Each structure stands twice: as C-alpha cells, then as structure tokens.
Short mmCIF file of C-alpha atoms in Angstrom, two decimals:
data_model
loop_
_atom_site.label_atom_id
_atom_site.label_comp_id
_atom_site.label_asym_id
_atom_site.label_seq_id
_atom_site.Cartn_x
_atom_site.Cartn_y
_atom_site.Cartn_z
CA UNK A 281 16.19 36.39 -27.33
CA UNK A 282 14.13 35.88 -24.05
CA UNK A 283 16.04 34.11 -21.16
CA UNK A 284 14.98 30.52 -21.39
CA UNK A 285 14.11 30.38 -17.18
CA UNK A 286 11.97 33.41 -17.60
CA UNK A 287 8.07 34.22 -17.30
CA UNK A 288 8.58 35.84 -20.75
CA UNK A 289 10.05 32.82 -22.43
CA UNK A 290 6.98 30.79 -20.87
CA UNK A 291 4.76 33.24 -22.16
CA UNK A 292 6.39 32.85 -25.73
CA UNK A 293 6.13 29.25 -25.45
CA UNK A 294 2.31 29.26 -24.36
CA UNK A 295 1.72 31.94 -27.41
CA UNK A 296 3.73 29.69 -30.06
CA UNK A 297 2.25 26.23 -28.99
CA UNK A 298 0.59 24.11 -31.71
CA UNK A 299 -2.31 23.29 -29.43
CA UNK A 300 -3.47 26.70 -27.66
CA UNK A 301 -4.66 25.81 -24.07
CA UNK A 302 -8.15 25.20 -23.55
CA UNK A 303 -8.07 26.93 -20.20
CA UNK A 304 -10.73 29.10 -21.19
CA UNK A 305 -13.38 26.30 -21.11
CA UNK A 306 -12.61 25.63 -17.30
CA UNK A 307 -13.60 27.18 -14.24
CA UNK A 308 -9.95 27.83 -12.26
CA UNK A 309 -9.87 28.59 -8.96
CA UNK A 310 -8.58 31.71 -7.75
CA UNK A 311 -5.66 32.66 -5.65
CA UNK A 312 -6.13 36.40 -4.68
CA UNK A 313 -6.20 38.25 -7.65
CA UNK A 314 -4.71 35.59 -9.68
CA UNK A 315 -5.72 32.18 -10.75
CA UNK A 316 -4.03 29.17 -9.21
CA UNK A 317 -1.24 26.99 -11.17
CA UNK A 318 -3.57 24.16 -10.77
CA UNK A 319 -1.45 20.87 -11.26
CA UNK A 320 -3.91 18.29 -9.28
CA UNK A 321 -6.04 16.91 -12.07
CA UNK A 322 -4.61 13.78 -11.30
CA UNK A 323 -6.62 13.50 -8.08
CA UNK A 324 -9.78 16.12 -9.21
CA UNK A 325 -9.80 17.69 -12.69
CA UNK A 326 -11.10 21.44 -13.18
CA UNK A 327 -14.85 21.71 -13.95
CA UNK A 328 -15.63 22.40 -17.44
CA UNK A 329 -17.68 25.52 -18.40
CA UNK A 330 -19.94 23.29 -20.37
CA UNK A 331 -20.95 21.09 -17.38
CA UNK A 332 -23.55 23.45 -15.78
CA UNK A 333 -25.58 23.38 -19.09
CA UNK A 334 -25.41 19.81 -19.09
CA UNK A 335 -26.49 19.41 -15.63
CA UNK A 336 -29.13 22.16 -16.06
CA UNK A 337 -30.70 20.49 -19.35
CA UNK A 338 -31.37 17.49 -17.13
CA UNK A 339 -32.96 19.60 -14.67
CA UNK A 340 -35.03 21.19 -16.89
CA UNK A 341 -35.84 17.99 -18.66
CA UNK A 342 -37.03 16.76 -15.41
CA UNK A 343 -38.99 19.58 -14.54
CA UNK A 344 -40.94 19.75 -17.64
CA UNK A 345 -41.37 16.22 -18.73
CA UNK A 346 -41.01 14.07 -15.19
CA UNK A 347 -41.18 10.57 -15.98
CA UNK A 348 -41.54 11.03 -19.62
CA UNK A 349 -37.99 12.59 -19.78
CA UNK A 350 -37.08 8.52 -19.97
CA UNK A 351 -38.68 8.41 -23.40
CA UNK A 352 -38.43 11.38 -25.17
CA UNK A 353 -35.68 13.36 -27.15
CA UNK A 354 -32.00 12.83 -28.04
CA UNK A 355 -30.96 12.84 -24.56
CA UNK A 356 -33.54 10.54 -23.00
CA UNK A 357 -32.68 8.95 -19.97
CA UNK A 358 -33.39 5.69 -21.35
CA UNK A 359 -30.45 5.39 -23.20
CA UNK A 360 -28.61 8.43 -21.93
CA UNK A 361 -25.63 6.44 -21.02
CA UNK A 362 -25.05 5.57 -24.55
CA UNK A 363 -24.54 9.07 -25.31
CA UNK A 364 -21.07 8.49 -23.72
CA UNK A 365 -20.39 5.27 -25.78
CA UNK A 366 -18.62 6.35 -28.79
CA UNK A 367 -16.49 9.18 -27.33
CA UNK A 368 -15.52 7.04 -24.56
CA UNK A 369 -14.93 4.35 -27.29
CA UNK A 370 -12.91 6.61 -28.72
CA UNK A 371 -10.60 7.93 -25.57
CA UNK A 372 -9.91 4.46 -24.72
CA UNK A 373 -9.09 2.56 -27.93
CA UNK A 374 -12.27 0.35 -27.82
CA UNK A 375 -15.11 -0.49 -29.75
CA UNK A 376 -18.23 0.93 -28.61
CA UNK A 377 -19.98 -2.43 -27.48
CA UNK A 378 -16.91 -2.73 -25.06
CA UNK A 379 -17.30 0.35 -22.83
CA UNK A 380 -20.05 1.85 -20.53
CA UNK A 381 -19.94 4.54 -17.58
CA UNK A 382 -21.30 3.33 -14.55
CA UNK A 383 -21.11 3.01 -10.89
CA UNK A 384 -17.64 3.82 -9.18
CA UNK A 385 -14.43 2.30 -9.93
CA UNK A 386 -13.91 -0.38 -7.10
CA UNK A 387 -17.54 -1.40 -7.67
CA UNK A 388 -16.86 -2.10 -11.21
CA UNK A 389 -13.70 -3.53 -10.17
CA UNK A 390 -15.72 -6.11 -7.94
CA UNK A 391 -18.12 -6.64 -10.63
CA UNK A 392 -15.21 -7.68 -13.21
CA UNK A 393 -13.54 -10.09 -10.58
CA UNK A 394 -16.89 -11.66 -10.13
CA UNK A 395 -16.62 -12.86 -14.05
CA UNK A 396 -13.03 -12.53 -14.31
CA UNK A 397 -11.17 -13.97 -11.03
CA UNK A 398 -12.17 -17.81 -11.05
CA UNK A 399 -9.76 -19.09 -8.61
CA UNK A 400 -8.86 -22.98 -8.23
CA UNK A 401 -6.92 -24.64 -5.93
CA UNK A 402 -4.25 -24.93 -8.53
CA UNK A 403 -4.82 -21.14 -9.63
CA UNK A 404 -5.85 -19.35 -6.65
CA UNK A 405 -3.47 -15.99 -6.95
CA UNK A 406 -3.58 -12.46 -8.25
CA UNK A 407 -0.79 -10.33 -8.97
CA UNK A 408 -0.44 -6.76 -8.47
CA UNK A 409 2.36 -4.11 -7.76
CA UNK A 410 3.40 -3.58 -4.41
CA UNK A 411 2.21 -0.14 -3.18
CA UNK A 412 -0.91 -0.35 -5.32
CA UNK A 413 -3.78 2.15 -4.36
CA UNK A 414 -5.37 0.84 -1.61
CA UNK A 415 -8.64 0.51 -2.92
CA UNK A 416 -7.45 -1.91 -5.12
CA UNK A 417 -5.18 -3.86 -2.59
CA UNK A 418 -8.56 -4.06 -0.41
CA UNK A 419 -10.88 -5.11 -3.36
CA UNK A 420 -8.25 -8.00 -4.36
CA UNK A 421 -7.78 -9.48 -1.03
CA UNK A 422 -11.33 -9.31 -0.06
CA UNK A 423 -12.02 -11.38 -3.24
CA UNK A 424 -9.37 -13.88 -2.46
CA UNK A 425 -10.73 -14.29 1.08
CA UNK A 426 -14.44 -14.50 -0.46
CA UNK A 427 -13.28 -17.26 -2.73
CA UNK A 428 -11.98 -19.16 0.50
CA UNK A 429 -8.27 -18.62 -0.07
CA UNK A 430 -5.51 -16.93 1.73
CA UNK A 431 -4.49 -13.25 0.81
CA UNK A 432 -1.17 -13.75 2.93
CA UNK A 433 -0.27 -16.40 0.21
CA UNK A 434 -2.50 -15.78 -2.87
CA UNK A 435 -2.25 -11.99 -3.14
CA UNK A 436 1.30 -11.62 -4.87
CA UNK A 437 2.74 -8.14 -4.79
CA UNK A 438 5.66 -7.49 -7.01
CA UNK A 439 8.21 -5.14 -5.43
CA UNK A 440 9.69 -2.43 -8.14
CA UNK A 441 13.13 -3.33 -8.92
CA UNK A 442 14.27 0.17 -10.01
CA UNK A 443 14.91 3.40 -8.12
CA UNK A 444 12.20 5.78 -7.06
CA UNK A 445 9.64 2.67 -6.65
CA UNK A 446 9.71 2.13 -10.81
CA UNK A 447 9.09 -1.32 -12.31
CA UNK A 448 11.25 -2.79 -15.17
CA UNK A 449 9.58 -4.78 -17.94
CA UNK A 450 11.67 -7.67 -17.34
CA UNK A 451 11.14 -7.92 -13.74
CA UNK A 452 7.23 -8.06 -14.53
CA UNK A 453 7.61 -10.58 -17.00
CA UNK A 454 10.13 -12.53 -14.94
CA UNK A 455 7.32 -12.30 -11.84
CA UNK A 456 4.34 -13.50 -14.45
CA UNK A 457 6.48 -16.21 -15.79
CA UNK A 458 7.58 -17.40 -12.20
CA UNK A 459 4.10 -17.41 -10.68
CA UNK A 460 2.40 -18.24 -13.85
CA UNK A 461 0.93 -21.80 -12.89
CA UNK A 462 -0.55 -20.48 -9.72
CA UNK A 463 -1.94 -17.21 -11.39
CA UNK A 464 -5.76 -16.93 -12.00
CA UNK A 465 -5.54 -12.80 -12.51
CA UNK A 466 -3.06 -10.01 -13.24
CA UNK A 467 -4.25 -6.79 -12.25
CA UNK A 468 -2.05 -3.66 -13.42
CA UNK A 469 -2.30 -0.11 -13.48
CA UNK A 470 -2.28 1.85 -16.74
CA UNK A 471 -0.39 4.46 -14.72
CA UNK A 472 1.15 3.88 -11.34
CA UNK A 473 -0.45 6.31 -8.97
CA UNK A 474 2.34 7.13 -6.72
CA UNK A 475 5.32 7.28 -9.02
CA UNK A 476 3.64 8.40 -12.30
CA UNK A 477 5.06 5.36 -14.25
CA UNK A 478 2.97 4.33 -17.58
CA UNK A 479 3.51 0.64 -18.59
CA UNK A 480 3.09 -1.39 -21.95
CA UNK A 481 -0.42 -2.59 -21.08
CA UNK A 482 -0.45 -4.90 -24.45
CA UNK A 483 2.62 -6.53 -23.40
CA UNK A 484 1.43 -7.32 -19.81
CA UNK A 485 -1.72 -8.63 -21.34
CA UNK A 486 0.24 -10.87 -23.58
CA UNK A 487 2.41 -11.93 -20.92
CA UNK A 488 -0.64 -12.79 -18.73
CA UNK A 489 -2.55 -14.58 -21.32
CA UNK A 490 0.49 -16.77 -22.21
CA UNK A 491 0.60 -18.21 -18.53
CA UNK A 492 -3.06 -18.95 -18.78
CA UNK A 493 -4.25 -16.12 -16.46
CA UNK A 494 -6.68 -13.36 -17.17
CA UNK A 495 -5.46 -9.76 -17.42
CA UNK A 496 -7.29 -6.79 -15.57
CA UNK A 497 -6.22 -3.17 -15.67
CA UNK A 498 -6.82 -0.19 -13.55
CA UNK A 499 -6.71 2.86 -15.78
CA UNK A 500 -7.71 5.69 -13.02
CA UNK A 501 -4.62 7.54 -13.77
CA UNK A 502 -4.10 6.40 -17.60
CA UNK A 503 -7.46 7.52 -18.99
CA UNK A 504 -7.63 11.16 -20.61
CA UNK A 505 -3.66 11.37 -19.74
CA UNK A 506 -2.11 8.60 -21.94
CA UNK A 507 -3.06 7.11 -25.46
CA UNK A 508 -4.88 3.76 -25.04
CA UNK A 509 -5.54 0.95 -27.29
CA UNK A 510 -7.66 -1.47 -24.90
CA UNK A 511 -9.22 -3.11 -27.98
CA UNK A 512 -5.81 -3.92 -29.56
CA UNK A 513 -3.97 -4.89 -26.49
CA UNK A 514 -6.69 -7.17 -25.58
CA UNK A 515 -6.94 -7.17 -21.69
CA UNK A 516 -9.94 -9.09 -20.51
CA UNK A 517 -11.29 -6.20 -18.57
CA UNK A 518 -10.35 -2.45 -17.51
CA UNK A 519 -11.80 -0.12 -14.92
CA UNK A 520 -11.12 3.56 -14.46
CA UNK A 521 -12.48 6.96 -12.79
CA UNK A 522 -13.89 10.08 -14.54
CA UNK A 523 -13.22 12.71 -11.82
CA UNK A 524 -9.26 13.00 -12.64
CA UNK A 525 -8.39 13.76 -16.30
CA UNK A 526 -11.74 13.53 -17.23
CA UNK A 527 -12.94 16.54 -15.33
CA UNK A 528 -16.36 15.02 -14.52
CA UNK A 529 -17.07 16.31 -10.87
CA UNK A 530 -16.03 14.61 -7.29
CA UNK A 531 -17.29 11.31 -7.42
CA UNK A 532 -18.41 11.08 -10.92
CA UNK A 533 -19.80 7.94 -12.61
CA UNK A 534 -16.75 5.34 -13.52
CA UNK A 535 -15.94 3.71 -16.84
CA UNK A 536 -15.82 -0.04 -17.63
CA UNK A 537 -14.13 -1.87 -20.46
CA UNK A 538 -15.13 -5.67 -21.22
CA UNK A 539 -13.14 -7.10 -24.31
CA UNK A 540 -15.61 -8.03 -27.35
CA UNK A 541 -14.53 -11.64 -27.26
CA UNK A 542 -16.52 -11.61 -23.96
CA UNK A 543 -19.73 -10.11 -25.29
CA UNK A 544 -21.70 -13.43 -25.44
CA UNK A 545 -19.10 -15.56 -23.48
CA UNK A 546 -22.01 -16.62 -21.04
CA UNK A 547 -19.28 -15.45 -18.22
CA UNK A 548 -20.84 -15.61 -14.44
CA UNK A 549 -21.69 -12.34 -13.43
CA UNK A 550 -23.75 -10.14 -10.89
CA UNK A 551 -26.79 -9.45 -12.51
CA UNK A 552 -29.16 -6.31 -12.48
CA UNK A 553 -32.03 -4.88 -14.16
CA UNK A 554 -30.02 -2.44 -16.54
CA UNK A 555 -27.79 -4.68 -17.68
CA UNK A 556 -30.57 -6.87 -19.38
CA UNK A 557 -31.26 -6.29 -22.82
CA UNK A 558 -33.17 -3.19 -23.58
CA UNK A 559 -35.64 -4.77 -26.25
CA UNK A 560 -37.09 -7.02 -23.45
CA UNK A 561 -36.22 -5.16 -20.31
CA UNK A 562 -39.71 -3.68 -19.71
CA UNK A 563 -41.57 -7.04 -20.20
CA UNK A 564 -40.33 -7.54 -16.57
CA UNK A 565 -39.45 -11.23 -17.17
CA UNK A 566 -37.93 -13.49 -14.47
CA UNK A 567 -35.03 -14.71 -16.75
CA UNK A 568 -32.03 -12.40 -17.16
CA UNK A 569 -30.83 -12.08 -20.63
CA UNK A 570 -27.63 -9.78 -20.85
CA UNK A 571 -27.12 -6.85 -23.17
CA UNK A 572 -24.12 -7.35 -25.45
CA UNK A 573 -20.90 -6.42 -24.61
CA UNK A 574 -20.23 -4.16 -21.54
CA UNK A 575 -23.74 -2.83 -21.07
CA UNK A 576 -24.11 -6.60 -19.85
CA UNK A 577 -22.56 -5.75 -16.53
CA UNK A 578 -24.75 -2.79 -15.63
CA UNK A 579 -27.03 -3.35 -12.43
CA UNK A 580 -29.38 -0.22 -11.99
CA UNK A 581 -30.58 2.57 -14.16
CA UNK A 582 -27.65 4.97 -14.35
CA UNK A 583 -27.46 8.45 -12.35
CA UNK A 584 -28.46 11.10 -15.09
CA UNK A 585 -27.51 14.02 -13.19
CA UNK A 586 -24.04 12.22 -12.34
CA UNK A 587 -23.42 11.48 -15.94
CA UNK A 588 -24.11 15.05 -17.49
CA UNK A 589 -21.06 16.55 -16.53
CA UNK A 590 -19.01 13.83 -18.41
CA UNK A 591 -20.68 14.82 -21.76
CA UNK A 592 -19.27 18.26 -21.42
CA UNK A 593 -15.59 17.08 -20.79
CA UNK A 594 -16.12 14.28 -23.49
CA UNK A 595 -16.65 17.13 -26.14
CA UNK A 596 -13.49 18.89 -25.21
CA UNK A 597 -11.68 15.55 -25.51
CA UNK A 598 -13.17 14.84 -28.96
CA UNK A 599 -12.82 18.23 -30.18
CA UNK A 600 -8.93 18.13 -29.58
CA UNK A 601 -8.25 14.37 -29.78
CA UNK A 602 -6.02 12.35 -27.48
CA UNK A 603 -3.04 12.38 -29.99
CA UNK A 604 -2.68 16.01 -29.91
CA UNK A 605 -3.22 16.28 -26.14
CA UNK A 606 -0.69 13.77 -25.67
CA UNK A 607 1.94 15.66 -27.58
CA UNK A 608 1.09 18.74 -25.58
CA UNK A 609 1.60 16.83 -22.47
CA UNK A 610 5.07 15.78 -23.12
CA UNK A 611 5.80 19.28 -24.16
CA UNK A 612 4.65 20.47 -20.73
CA UNK A 613 6.52 17.72 -18.92
CA UNK A 614 9.49 18.35 -20.76
CA UNK A 615 9.71 21.76 -19.88
CA UNK A 616 9.23 20.65 -16.29
CA UNK A 617 11.78 18.39 -16.36
CA UNK A 618 14.20 20.67 -18.03
CA UNK A 619 13.50 23.39 -15.11
CA UNK A 620 14.01 20.90 -12.65
CA UNK A 621 17.36 19.40 -14.33
CA UNK A 622 18.83 22.96 -15.02
CA UNK A 623 17.58 25.04 -11.82
CA UNK A 624 16.47 22.95 -9.24
CA UNK A 625 18.54 19.40 -9.08
CA UNK A 626 19.94 20.45 -5.74
CA UNK A 627 16.51 20.38 -4.19
CA UNK A 628 14.24 18.01 -6.29
CA UNK A 629 14.27 14.80 -7.75
CA UNK A 630 11.85 13.44 -10.09
CA UNK A 631 11.25 9.93 -9.45
CA UNK A 632 8.68 9.33 -12.72
CA UNK A 633 11.01 7.68 -15.68
CA UNK A 634 12.33 10.04 -17.78
CA UNK A 635 11.41 7.87 -21.03
CA UNK A 636 8.19 9.46 -22.78
CA UNK A 637 6.44 6.10 -23.27
CA UNK A 638 6.50 5.70 -19.36
CA UNK A 639 5.28 8.56 -18.04
CA UNK A 640 2.08 10.62 -18.76
CA UNK A 641 1.05 14.07 -17.32
CA UNK A 642 2.34 13.46 -13.75
CA UNK A 643 5.62 14.03 -12.33
CA UNK A 644 6.37 12.50 -9.15
CA UNK A 645 8.91 14.58 -7.08
CA UNK A 646 10.81 14.26 -3.97
CA UNK A 647 12.63 16.70 -1.84
CA UNK A 648 16.02 15.86 -1.25
CA UNK A 649 15.90 17.24 2.26
CA UNK A 650 13.66 14.46 3.29
CA UNK A 651 9.80 14.40 4.20
CA UNK A 652 9.71 17.26 6.68
CA UNK A 653 11.41 19.64 3.93
CA UNK A 654 8.98 17.94 1.34
CA UNK A 655 5.98 18.72 3.56
CA UNK A 656 7.41 22.50 3.92
CA UNK A 657 7.86 22.89 0.46
CA UNK A 658 4.35 21.43 -0.39
CA UNK A 659 2.87 23.96 2.25
CA UNK A 660 5.02 26.83 0.68
CA UNK A 661 3.71 25.97 -2.46
CA UNK A 662 -0.03 25.83 -1.73
CA UNK A 663 0.18 29.47 -0.04
CA UNK A 664 1.58 30.89 -3.33
CA UNK A 665 -1.22 29.42 -5.32
CA UNK A 666 0.84 26.69 -6.85
CA UNK A 667 -1.46 23.68 -5.97
CA UNK A 668 0.05 19.90 -6.22
CA UNK A 669 -0.95 16.83 -4.26
CA UNK A 670 1.09 15.07 -1.52
CA UNK A 671 1.48 11.08 -1.24
CA UNK A 672 2.79 9.49 1.86
CA UNK A 673 5.59 8.88 2.68
CA UNK A 674 7.29 11.92 0.74
CA UNK A 675 5.97 12.38 -2.77
CA UNK A 676 4.59 15.80 -4.37
CA UNK A 677 2.82 14.93 -7.52
CA UNK A 678 2.53 17.79 -10.28
CA UNK A 679 0.55 16.88 -13.29
CA UNK A 680 0.40 19.63 -16.15
CA UNK A 681 -2.97 18.58 -17.79
CA UNK A 682 -2.81 19.70 -21.26
CA UNK A 683 -6.31 20.90 -21.51
CA UNK A 684 -6.12 23.67 -19.10
CA UNK A 685 -2.51 23.75 -18.04
CA UNK A 686 0.06 26.25 -19.47
CA UNK A 687 4.07 26.42 -19.83
CA UNK A 688 3.49 29.69 -17.66
CA UNK A 689 1.68 27.51 -14.67
CA UNK A 690 4.98 25.36 -14.94
CA UNK A 691 7.47 28.15 -14.82
CA UNK A 692 5.54 29.50 -11.45
CA UNK A 693 6.03 26.18 -10.04
CA UNK A 694 9.85 26.62 -10.50
CA UNK A 695 9.95 30.01 -9.74
CA UNK A 696 8.32 29.46 -6.22
CA UNK A 697 10.30 26.29 -5.51
CA UNK A 698 13.32 28.24 -6.13
CA UNK A 699 12.32 31.23 -4.03
CA UNK A 700 11.57 28.45 -1.19
CA UNK A 701 15.23 27.28 -1.86
CA UNK A 702 16.93 30.51 -1.88
CA UNK A 703 15.24 31.75 1.19
CA UNK A 704 17.15 28.98 3.25
CA UNK A 705 14.08 26.71 3.62
#
C-alpha cells in the first residue's frame, strides 16, 4: 500500500478518479520543464485549447463575409449571443429566457440596480456583506448616492460573526429582519471572494422577499464552481463574470440573470438598441420595445470576438456537467484539507468552512506566523511553480478547479509548504 502522503498515492488517486481530468483540454503554463500547479482559476481560468478555434472561426467569417457575417450560417453574429443561452441556463439552473451574456460584471450590476434598486424615503437601504469585493461596494455606494441618499447610513454592511470572517445563516437572517423595514435590496455573493464561503442563496432570497426587499446575487466566484438553481431559488437578478472558473479569458464578456417573473414586468431600465425585440429592431423605430427576458437589458451589439472563447468553455462544462464537477471538486478540496490537517496544521489555518455546502473549489488559508510569513510562503510557492493568489491582509487562496487540477497538483502544494516549513522559514 502506498503512503497516503506520497506522490505515488496522489497519482493513484488521479488514476482511479471517476472523473478523469480534462487537463489536456487546456493550456497549462510551464515552470521550467514541468507544468505549473495552477490554483488560480478563482481569479483567471486557464485557456481552453478549443478557444483559439472559436476565435479563428469568427476571424475567418469576418475575412470572407464581412458585414454579411451578421446574417449567414449557424454562428451568424446577429444571434451569436444566443449560442450561449442554453448552456449558460444549464450551468446556473435557470430557464434560457432568464440568462444573457453581455457587458462586464459591474456594468451589469449597475444595469440591474437601475431596475431593482428603487429606493424610497422609507426604504433606501442596501444590505451587503462587510468586506465585499470592492467593485460591488463602489457600485452600491454610488447607486445610493445617485438616488440622493447617504451611503454612510443607507449602505448596511453586515460584519461576519464566525472565526475567519465567516457568516452564520442566523446572523444573516437576523440582519435582514432587523433592517427589513428599511431595505430596498439585499445584494449577496454566491461565494465570498476572500473566505471562499458559499451560501444558501434560496434561503437568503426568501428572507429578503419576506421583508419586502429585492434580492440580487453576485456570482463571480460561484458560477462554474458550485451548483446553482437560480430559477428555483427565486432571486430577482444575478450577475457574474466568465473569466474565472468559466475560463473565457481576461476581461471576458460577463453574464446576467433576470428571473422569469420580470420578463414582461415593465420595469424601468436603461435601454439600448440590442435590448429591443429582434423582430422589429431593424425598423429603427423611435419607441423601445424590450426583448423578452434577460435579453431586454442588453445595450449594444455583443463583442463577437469576446464571446467566442466562452463557447469553447461551455462545451466542456456541458460535456461533464456541474454535478460531476462538483463531486470531483469536493474530492480535491477534501484531499487538500486532509493534507493540511494531518501534515501542515502547525503552519496553516483554513478559513473556509469545512461544511461541504458552505464551500466550493477555494480554500482560503492563513499562515499561522502572520502576514510577513504568509507573504514569504506565497513567494516560495510561486518560485516552486505552485501558483495561488494573495488577498490582503493575509490570505492565500488555493482553488483546485476540477476541470484541470489534479490530486498530484494538490500534493505538490502540500510538499512545497512542508519544505518551506522544514527549512526553518
């Protein structure tokens, strides 16, 4: 029997895993003569090998058909964004009419708040988590101020009540109930970016709606990471990016969900040409007639070259399915947690909850020696070709993505940490 803490054991786990890695479908950066152990899919996913062909297909179509590319063939540009609709809906647990790929995450968040943050003197407040990703906080504070209210009093930031910056559901429920009469919107993450904590989005939505508030979700760290059921959970809207676990390239076109019940609700919105119904769009009339569902929030025609890599990534997710990926993710993070508990507990502290429904691919780790030691370990790992990422003030994020990370990658991380510790760092 192999030593459970050996490279041979990690390789045996890879060989026996019911979902073999799709690593060969990706370009993995090199470190010397070997591939990196790349754990940064929570920040920028690896490039699918199929992405180049999708981009070149658009370039070829442009070179041969020019403007007629908008109207010819299955991948015509007029309806190109629709090629993403059904796979995106499957990925996030929505109906196809409820999703669209467009813009960037924060632009989509602003567009959604135009429709779903409708403050009054009695209900001006937005509830978010303390320590939210800065772009979310900037967007929320600016929306509150734009409507003539005061972010100092009307931006409510819930502090974590558990060790490591984690939130308990009772604390979230209490905050929503306590501030309920003032709440216009609850904006909550699917997975908290610094701690890696995943949340019960259906319950948070229910709590917000029970108080008469809208509920929106930032799924930047959740989409492609944990299983989602947006339609059934009932949030009013959700926004996300595609450059993390969706592997669609830096600055990739983002995603947006609007629940079906709002499809023809006549909500106020910022209108643009591409949100106008397709049937009459080219009549160039003066009156805006929104497309049904999430499409009606589009502004300009989509960047086709920017969307092309997303097709390649969604093909891989469709091939495997989120249930199988989620199961493999739990095996990988379970192995990582086991190695830390049994061999590295004197050096590392895991902040992410152990409860599987409360975490995805990411384990957020703190070095017990403090920030200076944490930075030293982070730099050591990078020099060894083990790439995680750093989030201030003292968190190293290690995110084994089940599409391309392996048990051997996880072992390399643990071995590198042990070598750094044993060298007396």
